[in-house]
Amino acid sequence: MPKKKGSLEIRRIMDDWQITLCIDVIGDVWYYGTELQLCAVR
């Protein structure tokens, strides 16, 4: 269980990092919800 929890923590951190990166690239938080999916595809 602890190992799986650790993996989830890492995934959450990576997701947060990717979201931050997408916001930086977009330069506009208002497009956060829509553009985020485009960033995920890249």
Short mmCIF file of C-alpha atoms in Angstrom, two decimals:
data_model
loop_
_atom_site.label_atom_id
_atom_site.label_comp_id
_atom_site.label_asym_id
_atom_site.label_seq_id
_atom_site.Cartn_x
_atom_site.Cartn_y
_atom_site.Cartn_z
CA MET A 1 0.00 0.00 0.00
CA PRO A 2 2.68 2.60 0.95
CA LYS A 3 4.41 2.02 -2.39
CA LYS A 4 1.18 2.64 -4.30
CA LYS A 5 0.51 5.76 -2.25
CA GLY A 6 3.99 7.00 -3.11
CA SER A 7 3.27 6.51 -6.81
CA LEU A 8 0.07 8.52 -6.49
CA GLU A 9 2.01 11.31 -4.74
CA ILE A 10 4.55 11.37 -7.56
CA ARG A 11 1.78 11.42 -10.15
CA ARG A 12 0.06 14.31 -8.37
CA ILE A 13 3.31 16.28 -8.27
CA MET A 14 3.99 15.60 -11.95
CA ASP A 15 0.42 16.63 -12.83
CA ASP A 16 0.86 19.88 -10.89
CA TRP A 17 4.17 20.51 -12.67
CA GLN A 18 2.65 19.87 -16.09
CA ILE A 19 -0.31 22.13 -15.30
CA THR A 20 2.07 24.90 -14.22
CA LEU A 21 4.09 24.43 -17.40
CA CYS A 22 0.95 24.64 -19.53
CA ILE A 23 -0.12 27.84 -17.79
CA ASP A 24 3.35 29.34 -18.36
CA VAL A 25 3.24 28.44 -22.06
CA ILE A 26 -0.29 29.78 -22.48
CA GLY A 27 0.37 32.88 -20.41
CA ASP A 28 -3.32 33.19 -19.57
CA VAL A 29 -4.97 31.37 -16.68
CA TRP A 30 -8.42 32.01 -18.16
CA TYR A 31 -7.74 29.39 -20.84
CA TYR A 32 -6.57 26.95 -18.17
CA GLY A 33 -9.47 24.48 -18.49
CA THR A 34 -9.54 24.31 -22.30
CA GLU A 35 -5.88 24.66 -23.25
CA LEU A 36 -4.75 22.21 -20.56
CA GLN A 37 -6.05 19.31 -22.64
CA LEU A 38 -4.07 20.56 -25.64
CA CYS A 39 -0.93 20.60 -23.49
CA ALA A 40 -1.66 17.06 -22.32
CA VAL A 41 -1.83 15.87 -25.93
CA ARG A 42 1.59 17.31 -26.75
#
